[in-house]
CSV table of C-alpha atoms in Angstrom, one decimal:
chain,number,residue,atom,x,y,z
A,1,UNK,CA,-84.5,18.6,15.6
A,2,UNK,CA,-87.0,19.0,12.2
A,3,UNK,CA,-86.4,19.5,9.0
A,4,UNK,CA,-82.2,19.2,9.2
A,5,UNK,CA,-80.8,19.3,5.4
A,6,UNK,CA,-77.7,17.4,3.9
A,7,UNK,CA,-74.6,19.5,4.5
A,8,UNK,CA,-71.6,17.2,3.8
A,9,UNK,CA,-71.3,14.3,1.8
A,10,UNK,CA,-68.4,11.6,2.7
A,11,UNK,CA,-67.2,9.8,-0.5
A,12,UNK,CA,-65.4,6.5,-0.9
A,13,UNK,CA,-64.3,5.7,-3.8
A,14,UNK,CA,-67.1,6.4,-6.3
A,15,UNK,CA,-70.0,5.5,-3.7
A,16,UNK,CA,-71.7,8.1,-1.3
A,17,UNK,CA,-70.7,6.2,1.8
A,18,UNK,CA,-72.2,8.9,4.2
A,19,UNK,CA,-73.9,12.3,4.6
A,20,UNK,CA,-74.0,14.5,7.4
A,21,UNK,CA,-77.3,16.6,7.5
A,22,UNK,CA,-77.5,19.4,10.0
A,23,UNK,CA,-78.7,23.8,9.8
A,24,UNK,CA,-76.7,26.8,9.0
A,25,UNK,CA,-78.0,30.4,9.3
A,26,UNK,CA,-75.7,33.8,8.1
A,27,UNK,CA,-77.3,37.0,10.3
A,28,UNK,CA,-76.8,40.2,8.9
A,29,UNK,CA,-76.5,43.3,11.2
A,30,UNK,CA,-80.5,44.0,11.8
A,31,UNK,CA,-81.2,40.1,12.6
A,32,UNK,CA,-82.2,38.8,9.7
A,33,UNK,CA,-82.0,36.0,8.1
A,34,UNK,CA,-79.2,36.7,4.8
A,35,UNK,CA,-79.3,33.0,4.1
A,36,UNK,CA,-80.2,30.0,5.8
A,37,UNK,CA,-80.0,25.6,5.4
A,38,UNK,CA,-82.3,23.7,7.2
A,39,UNK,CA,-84.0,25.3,9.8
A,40,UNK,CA,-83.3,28.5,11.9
A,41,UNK,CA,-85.6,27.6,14.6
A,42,UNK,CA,-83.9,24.0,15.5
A,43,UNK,CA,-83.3,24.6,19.2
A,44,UNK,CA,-79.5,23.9,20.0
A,45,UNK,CA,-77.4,24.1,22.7
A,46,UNK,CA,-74.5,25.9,21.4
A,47,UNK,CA,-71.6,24.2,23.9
A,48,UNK,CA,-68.3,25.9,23.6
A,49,UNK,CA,-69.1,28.3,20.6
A,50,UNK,CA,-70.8,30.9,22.9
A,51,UNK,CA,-67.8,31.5,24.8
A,52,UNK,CA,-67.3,34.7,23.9
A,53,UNK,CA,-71.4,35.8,25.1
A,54,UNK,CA,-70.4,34.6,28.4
A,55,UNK,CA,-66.9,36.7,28.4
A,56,UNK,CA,-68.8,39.7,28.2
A,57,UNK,CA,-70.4,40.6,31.5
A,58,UNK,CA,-66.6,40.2,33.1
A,59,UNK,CA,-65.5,43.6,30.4
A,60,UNK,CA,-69.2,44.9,30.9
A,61,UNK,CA,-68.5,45.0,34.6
A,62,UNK,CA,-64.9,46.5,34.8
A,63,UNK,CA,-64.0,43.4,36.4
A,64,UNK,CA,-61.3,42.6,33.5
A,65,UNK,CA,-60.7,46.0,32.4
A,66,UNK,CA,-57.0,45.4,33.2
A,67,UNK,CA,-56.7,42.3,31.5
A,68,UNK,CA,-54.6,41.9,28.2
A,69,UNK,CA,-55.7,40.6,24.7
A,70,UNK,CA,-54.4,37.3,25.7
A,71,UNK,CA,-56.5,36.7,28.8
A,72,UNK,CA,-59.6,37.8,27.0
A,73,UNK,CA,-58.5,35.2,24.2
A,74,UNK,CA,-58.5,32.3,27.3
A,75,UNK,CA,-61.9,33.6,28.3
A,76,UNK,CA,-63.2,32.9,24.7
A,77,UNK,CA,-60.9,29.3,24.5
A,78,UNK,CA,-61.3,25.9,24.3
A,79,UNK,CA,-58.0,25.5,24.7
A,80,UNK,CA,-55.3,22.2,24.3
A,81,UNK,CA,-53.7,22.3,27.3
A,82,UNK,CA,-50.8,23.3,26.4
A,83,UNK,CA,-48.1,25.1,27.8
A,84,UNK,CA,-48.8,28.2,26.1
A,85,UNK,CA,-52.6,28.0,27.6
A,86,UNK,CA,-52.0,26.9,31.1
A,87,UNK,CA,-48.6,29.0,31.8
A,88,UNK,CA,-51.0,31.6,31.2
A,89,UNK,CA,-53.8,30.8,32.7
A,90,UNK,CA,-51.9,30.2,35.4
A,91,UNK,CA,-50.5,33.5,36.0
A,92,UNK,CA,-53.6,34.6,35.2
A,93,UNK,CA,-55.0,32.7,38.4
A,94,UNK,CA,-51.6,33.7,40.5
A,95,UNK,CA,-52.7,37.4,40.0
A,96,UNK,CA,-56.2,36.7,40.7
A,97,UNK,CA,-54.5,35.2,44.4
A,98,UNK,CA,-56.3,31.8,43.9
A,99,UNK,CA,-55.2,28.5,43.0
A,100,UNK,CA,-56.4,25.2,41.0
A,101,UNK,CA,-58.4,24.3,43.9
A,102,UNK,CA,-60.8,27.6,43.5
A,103,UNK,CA,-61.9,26.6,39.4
A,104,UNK,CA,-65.1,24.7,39.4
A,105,UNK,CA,-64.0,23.5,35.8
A,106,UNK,CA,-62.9,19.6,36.5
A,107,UNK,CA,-59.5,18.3,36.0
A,108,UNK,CA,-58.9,17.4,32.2
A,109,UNK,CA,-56.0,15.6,30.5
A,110,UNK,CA,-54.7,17.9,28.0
A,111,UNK,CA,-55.2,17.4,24.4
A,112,UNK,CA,-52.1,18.6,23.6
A,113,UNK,CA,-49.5,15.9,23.3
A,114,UNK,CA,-46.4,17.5,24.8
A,115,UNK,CA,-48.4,18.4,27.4
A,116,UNK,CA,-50.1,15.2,28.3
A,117,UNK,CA,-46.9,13.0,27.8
A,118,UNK,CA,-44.9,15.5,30.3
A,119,UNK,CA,-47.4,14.3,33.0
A,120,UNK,CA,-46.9,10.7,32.1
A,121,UNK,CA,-43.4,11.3,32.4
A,122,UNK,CA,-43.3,12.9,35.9
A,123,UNK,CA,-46.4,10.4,37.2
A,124,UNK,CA,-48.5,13.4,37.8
A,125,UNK,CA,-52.1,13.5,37.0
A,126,UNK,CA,-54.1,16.5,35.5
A,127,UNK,CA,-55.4,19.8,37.3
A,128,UNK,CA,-58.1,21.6,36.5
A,129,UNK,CA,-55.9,24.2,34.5
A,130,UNK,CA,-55.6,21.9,32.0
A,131,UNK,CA,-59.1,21.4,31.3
A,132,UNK,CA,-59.8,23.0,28.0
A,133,UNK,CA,-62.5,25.8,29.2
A,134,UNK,CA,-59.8,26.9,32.0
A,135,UNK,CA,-59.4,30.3,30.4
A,136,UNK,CA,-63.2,30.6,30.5
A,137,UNK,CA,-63.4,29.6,34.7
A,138,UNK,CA,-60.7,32.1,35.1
A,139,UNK,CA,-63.1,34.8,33.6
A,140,UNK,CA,-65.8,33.8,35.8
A,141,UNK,CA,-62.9,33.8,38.8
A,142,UNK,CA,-62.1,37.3,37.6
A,143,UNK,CA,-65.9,38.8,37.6
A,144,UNK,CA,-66.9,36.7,40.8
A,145,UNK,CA,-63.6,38.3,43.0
A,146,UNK,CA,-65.2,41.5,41.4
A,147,UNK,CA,-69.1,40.7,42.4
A,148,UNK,CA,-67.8,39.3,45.7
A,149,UNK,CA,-69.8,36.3,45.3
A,150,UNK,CA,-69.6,33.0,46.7
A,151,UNK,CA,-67.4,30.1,45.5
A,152,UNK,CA,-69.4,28.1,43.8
A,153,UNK,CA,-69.5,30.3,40.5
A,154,UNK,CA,-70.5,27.4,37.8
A,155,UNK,CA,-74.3,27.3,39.8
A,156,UNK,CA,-77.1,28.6,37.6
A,157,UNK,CA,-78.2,30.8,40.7
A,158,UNK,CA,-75.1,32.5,41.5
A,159,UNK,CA,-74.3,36.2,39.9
A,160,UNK,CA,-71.7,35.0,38.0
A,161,UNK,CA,-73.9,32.5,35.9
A,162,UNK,CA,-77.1,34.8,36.3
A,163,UNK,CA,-75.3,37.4,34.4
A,164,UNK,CA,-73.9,35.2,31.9
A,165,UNK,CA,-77.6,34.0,30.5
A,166,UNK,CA,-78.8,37.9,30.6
A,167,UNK,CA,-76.3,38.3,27.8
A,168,UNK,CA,-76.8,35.3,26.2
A,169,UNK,CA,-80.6,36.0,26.2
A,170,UNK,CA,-80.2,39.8,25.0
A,171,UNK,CA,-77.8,38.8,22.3
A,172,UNK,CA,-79.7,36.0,20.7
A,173,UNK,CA,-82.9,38.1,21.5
A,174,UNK,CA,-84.5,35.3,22.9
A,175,UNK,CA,-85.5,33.6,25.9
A,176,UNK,CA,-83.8,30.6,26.5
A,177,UNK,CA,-86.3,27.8,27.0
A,178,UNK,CA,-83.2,25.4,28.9
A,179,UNK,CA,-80.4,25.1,30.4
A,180,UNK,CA,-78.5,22.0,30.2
A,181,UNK,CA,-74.7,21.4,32.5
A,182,UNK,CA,-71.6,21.9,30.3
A,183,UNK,CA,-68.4,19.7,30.0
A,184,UNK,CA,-66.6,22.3,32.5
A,185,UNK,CA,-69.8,22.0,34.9
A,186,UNK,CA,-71.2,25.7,33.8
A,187,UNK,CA,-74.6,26.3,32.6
A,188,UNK,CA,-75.5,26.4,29.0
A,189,UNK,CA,-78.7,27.7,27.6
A,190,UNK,CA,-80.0,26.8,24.4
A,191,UNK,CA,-81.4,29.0,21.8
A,192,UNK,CA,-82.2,28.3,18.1
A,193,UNK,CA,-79.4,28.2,15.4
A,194,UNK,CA,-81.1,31.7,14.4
A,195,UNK,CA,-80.4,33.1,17.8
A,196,UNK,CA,-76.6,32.0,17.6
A,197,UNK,CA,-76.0,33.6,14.7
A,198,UNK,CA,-77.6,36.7,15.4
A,199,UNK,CA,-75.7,37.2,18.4
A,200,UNK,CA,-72.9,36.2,16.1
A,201,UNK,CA,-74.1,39.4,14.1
A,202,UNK,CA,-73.9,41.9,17.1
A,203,UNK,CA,-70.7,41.0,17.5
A,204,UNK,CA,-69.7,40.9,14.2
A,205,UNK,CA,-71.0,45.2,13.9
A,206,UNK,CA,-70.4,46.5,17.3
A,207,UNK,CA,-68.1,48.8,16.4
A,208,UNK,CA,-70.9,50.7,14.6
A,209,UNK,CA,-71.8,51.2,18.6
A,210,UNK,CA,-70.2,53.0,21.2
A,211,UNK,CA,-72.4,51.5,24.4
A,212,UNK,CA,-70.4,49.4,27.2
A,213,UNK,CA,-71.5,45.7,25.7
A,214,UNK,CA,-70.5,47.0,22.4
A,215,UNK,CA,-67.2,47.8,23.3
A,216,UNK,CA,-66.6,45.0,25.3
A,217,UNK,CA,-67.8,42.7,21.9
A,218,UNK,CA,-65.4,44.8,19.8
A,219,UNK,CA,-62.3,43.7,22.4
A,220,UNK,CA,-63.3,40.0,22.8
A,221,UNK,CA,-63.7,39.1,19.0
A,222,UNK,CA,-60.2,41.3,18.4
A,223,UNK,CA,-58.5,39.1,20.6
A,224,UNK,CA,-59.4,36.2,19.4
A,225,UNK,CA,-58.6,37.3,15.7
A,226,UNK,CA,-54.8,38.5,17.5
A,227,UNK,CA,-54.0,35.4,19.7
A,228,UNK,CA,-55.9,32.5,17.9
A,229,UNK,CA,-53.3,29.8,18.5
A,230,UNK,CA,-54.6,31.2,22.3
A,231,UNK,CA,-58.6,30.2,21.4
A,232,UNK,CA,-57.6,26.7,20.4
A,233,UNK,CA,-54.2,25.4,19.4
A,234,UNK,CA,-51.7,23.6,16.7
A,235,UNK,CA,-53.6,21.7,14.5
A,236,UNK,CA,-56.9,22.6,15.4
A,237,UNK,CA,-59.6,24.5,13.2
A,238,UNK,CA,-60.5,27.3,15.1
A,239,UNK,CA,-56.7,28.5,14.9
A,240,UNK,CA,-55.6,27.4,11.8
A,241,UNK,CA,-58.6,28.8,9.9
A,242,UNK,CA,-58.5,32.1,11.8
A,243,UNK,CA,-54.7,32.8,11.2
A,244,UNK,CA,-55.8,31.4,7.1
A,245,UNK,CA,-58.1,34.7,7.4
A,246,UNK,CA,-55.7,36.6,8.5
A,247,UNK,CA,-58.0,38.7,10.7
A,248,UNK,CA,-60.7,38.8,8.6
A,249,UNK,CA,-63.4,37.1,11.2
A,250,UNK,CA,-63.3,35.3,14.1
A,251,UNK,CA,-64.9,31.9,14.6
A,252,UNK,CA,-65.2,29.3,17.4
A,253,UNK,CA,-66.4,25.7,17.5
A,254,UNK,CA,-68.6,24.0,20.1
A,255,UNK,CA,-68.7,20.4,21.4
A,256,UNK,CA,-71.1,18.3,19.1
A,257,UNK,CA,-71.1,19.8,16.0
A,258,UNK,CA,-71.3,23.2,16.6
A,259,UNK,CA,-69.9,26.3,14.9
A,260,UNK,CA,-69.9,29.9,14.9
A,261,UNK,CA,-68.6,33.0,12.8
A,262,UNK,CA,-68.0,36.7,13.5
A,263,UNK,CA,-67.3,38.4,10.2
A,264,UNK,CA,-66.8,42.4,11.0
A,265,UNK,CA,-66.2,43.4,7.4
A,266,UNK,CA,-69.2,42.6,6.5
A,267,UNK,CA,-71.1,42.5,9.6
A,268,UNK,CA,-72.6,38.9,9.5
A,269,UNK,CA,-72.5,36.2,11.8
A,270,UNK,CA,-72.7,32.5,11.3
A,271,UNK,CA,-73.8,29.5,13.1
A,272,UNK,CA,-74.4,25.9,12.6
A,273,UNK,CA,-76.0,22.8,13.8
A,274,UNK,CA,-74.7,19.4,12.3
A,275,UNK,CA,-77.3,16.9,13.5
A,276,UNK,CA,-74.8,13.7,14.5
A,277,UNK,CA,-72.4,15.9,16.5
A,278,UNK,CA,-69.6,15.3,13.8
A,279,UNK,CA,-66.8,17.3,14.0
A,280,UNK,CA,-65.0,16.9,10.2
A,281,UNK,CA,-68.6,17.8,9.2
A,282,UNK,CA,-69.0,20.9,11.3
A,283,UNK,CA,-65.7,22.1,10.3
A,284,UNK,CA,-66.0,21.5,6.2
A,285,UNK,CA,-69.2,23.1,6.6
A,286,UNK,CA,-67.9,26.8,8.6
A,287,UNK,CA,-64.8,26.5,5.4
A,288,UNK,CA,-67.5,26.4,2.9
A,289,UNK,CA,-69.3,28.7,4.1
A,290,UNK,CA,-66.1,31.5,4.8
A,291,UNK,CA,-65.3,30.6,1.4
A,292,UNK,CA,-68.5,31.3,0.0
A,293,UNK,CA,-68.9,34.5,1.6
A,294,UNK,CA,-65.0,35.3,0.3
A,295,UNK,CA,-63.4,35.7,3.3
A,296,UNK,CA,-61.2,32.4,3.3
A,297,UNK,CA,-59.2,31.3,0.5
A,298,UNK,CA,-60.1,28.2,-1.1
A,299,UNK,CA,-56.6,27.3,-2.0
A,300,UNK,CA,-55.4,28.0,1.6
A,301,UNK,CA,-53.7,24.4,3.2
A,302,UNK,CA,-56.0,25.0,6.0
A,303,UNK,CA,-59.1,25.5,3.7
A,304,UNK,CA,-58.6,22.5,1.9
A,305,UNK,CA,-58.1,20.4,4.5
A,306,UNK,CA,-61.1,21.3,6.7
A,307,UNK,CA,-63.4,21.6,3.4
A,308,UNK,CA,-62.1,18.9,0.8
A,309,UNK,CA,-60.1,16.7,2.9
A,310,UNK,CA,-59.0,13.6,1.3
A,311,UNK,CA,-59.6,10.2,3.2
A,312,UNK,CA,-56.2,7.9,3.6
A,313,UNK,CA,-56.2,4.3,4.6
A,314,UNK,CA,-53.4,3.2,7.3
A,315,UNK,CA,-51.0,2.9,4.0
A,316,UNK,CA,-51.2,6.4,3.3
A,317,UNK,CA,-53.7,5.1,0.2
A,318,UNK,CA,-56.2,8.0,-1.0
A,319,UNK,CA,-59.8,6.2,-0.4
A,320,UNK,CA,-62.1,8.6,-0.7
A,321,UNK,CA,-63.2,12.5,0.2
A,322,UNK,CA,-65.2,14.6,2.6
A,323,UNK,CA,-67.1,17.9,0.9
A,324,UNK,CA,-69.8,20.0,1.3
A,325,UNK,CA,-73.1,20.0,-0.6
A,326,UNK,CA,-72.8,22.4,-3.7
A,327,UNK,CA,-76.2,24.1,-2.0
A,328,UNK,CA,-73.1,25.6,0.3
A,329,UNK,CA,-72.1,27.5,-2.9
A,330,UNK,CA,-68.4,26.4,-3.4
């Protein structure tokens, strides 16, 4: 991955203990490149941050034109298992007339504590329902019952999955030189950080649009800005960022330091790379960067503690700080 800049510096105390280097590009509506750390062309795999690319082809279709906003939030989730994800889901699948036993996903324990200590508690293990891209499977279950394909729906050759890079490819605008096998078994294609956030973009202006993916864009980013305790849950960034904005854009992390931002207003998408894969680094940088472009509240509690956190000891003893490089702009 060349040429990756610093992003976020980790202090303790009064010495720079650690930096976290990575790329960031902000897409405007045409493509281009509005700013950019690092470099646009890294090739990424952008894990669960592309969730909502491979949502569309099940609105494009019809297949899940009777769906409500919270389904299409699932499709888009990485969810914590909780009961709020996986009572849904699982009425989703009860409608659908299939079981646990038709997802492809894997069985997951659920991040979500009540959750996983109710299973403790009754001896039971996990399904795949709890597995955090079972929103996303039951998508693919809804557009394969429509395509009448076979059952195994995660395989890069079936319709299901052949569809799913078509719109990846025509929303970065590139051809995807990989594929590598999620965490829930699916396909997913790289592109370059550029690509990501251009296809961040289109979603971000499709409402200036009125053709079938457009719509379908428009209705996937709304629910996600409606229902974002739905995309991730209590405690976590995606959600506790989203409801800070207050509708204002809708954004979505990915496995190994991954993230992504639709911004509507001002028709701009975002997506970054950290290098390491680190999480608190990935998640200061996408708060800097919705501050910076004014859309997030620097003040916010959620703000602060994504952008600015301070680092405790097991005493509750300040230590040190996490924040972003001032190239960020806040």
């Amino acid at each position: 991955m060349a040429n990756p800049v610093d992003l976020v510096e980790v202090w303790r105390g009064e010495l720079l203990e650690c930096v976290h280097q990575g790329h960031a590009v902000i897409c405007d509506e045409a493509g281009e490149i509005v700013n950019a750390w690092g470099d646009p062309s890294a090739q990424i795999f952008p894990r669960s941050s592309c969730k909502m690319i491979q949502a569309l082809p099940l609105l494009e279709s019809g297949a899940g034109a009777h769906l409500t906003q919270e389904q299409l939030a699932l499709s888009c989730a990485s969810h914590q298992g909780a009961a709020i994800h996986t009572d849904r889901v699982g009425a989703w699948l009860d409608d659908l007339g299939f079981s646990d036993a038709d997802f492809r996903c894997g069985p997951q324990t659920p991040a979500d504590k009540d959750a996983r200590y109710a299973l403790i508690r009754a001896h039971s293990e996990p399904c795949q329902i709890h597995n955090n891209c079972s929103g996303k499977h039951a998508g693919f279950l809804t557009l394969n019952k429509h395509l009448g394909g076979g059952a195994d729906y995660e395989k890069i050759d079936h319709p299901v999955q052949q569809a799913g890079k078509a719109a990846f490819e025509e929303t970065t605008e590139e051809t995807s030189p990989t594929y590598g096998i999620d965490g829930c078994s699916a396909p997913n294609h790289a592109c370059t950080v550029h690509g990501l956030a251009r296809a961040m973009a289109f979603f971000a202006s499709a409402h200036e649009r009125s053709d079938l993916r457009s719509t379908a864009a428009v209705k996937l980013r709304e629910a996600m800005m409606a229902y974002p305790e739905l995309v991730a849950g209590e405690t976590r960034a995606c959600t506790d960022l989203m409801r800070a904005m207050n509708g204002r854009a809708a954004i979505k992390t990915g496995a190994d330091g991954v993230f992504v931002a639709i911004i509507p207003e001002k028709r701009i998408g975002v997506a970054l790379k950290i290098r390491d894969g680190a999480t608190r680094a990935s998640e200061c940088v996408i708060a800097a960067i919705l501050v910076s472009l004014g859309v997030l509240d620097p003040n916010h509690p959620s703000a602060i503690a994504r952008m600015t956190p301070t680092l405790k000891n097991w005493r509750g003893l300040t230590v040190g700080r996490v924040q972003p490089v001032a190239a960020l702009g806040v």
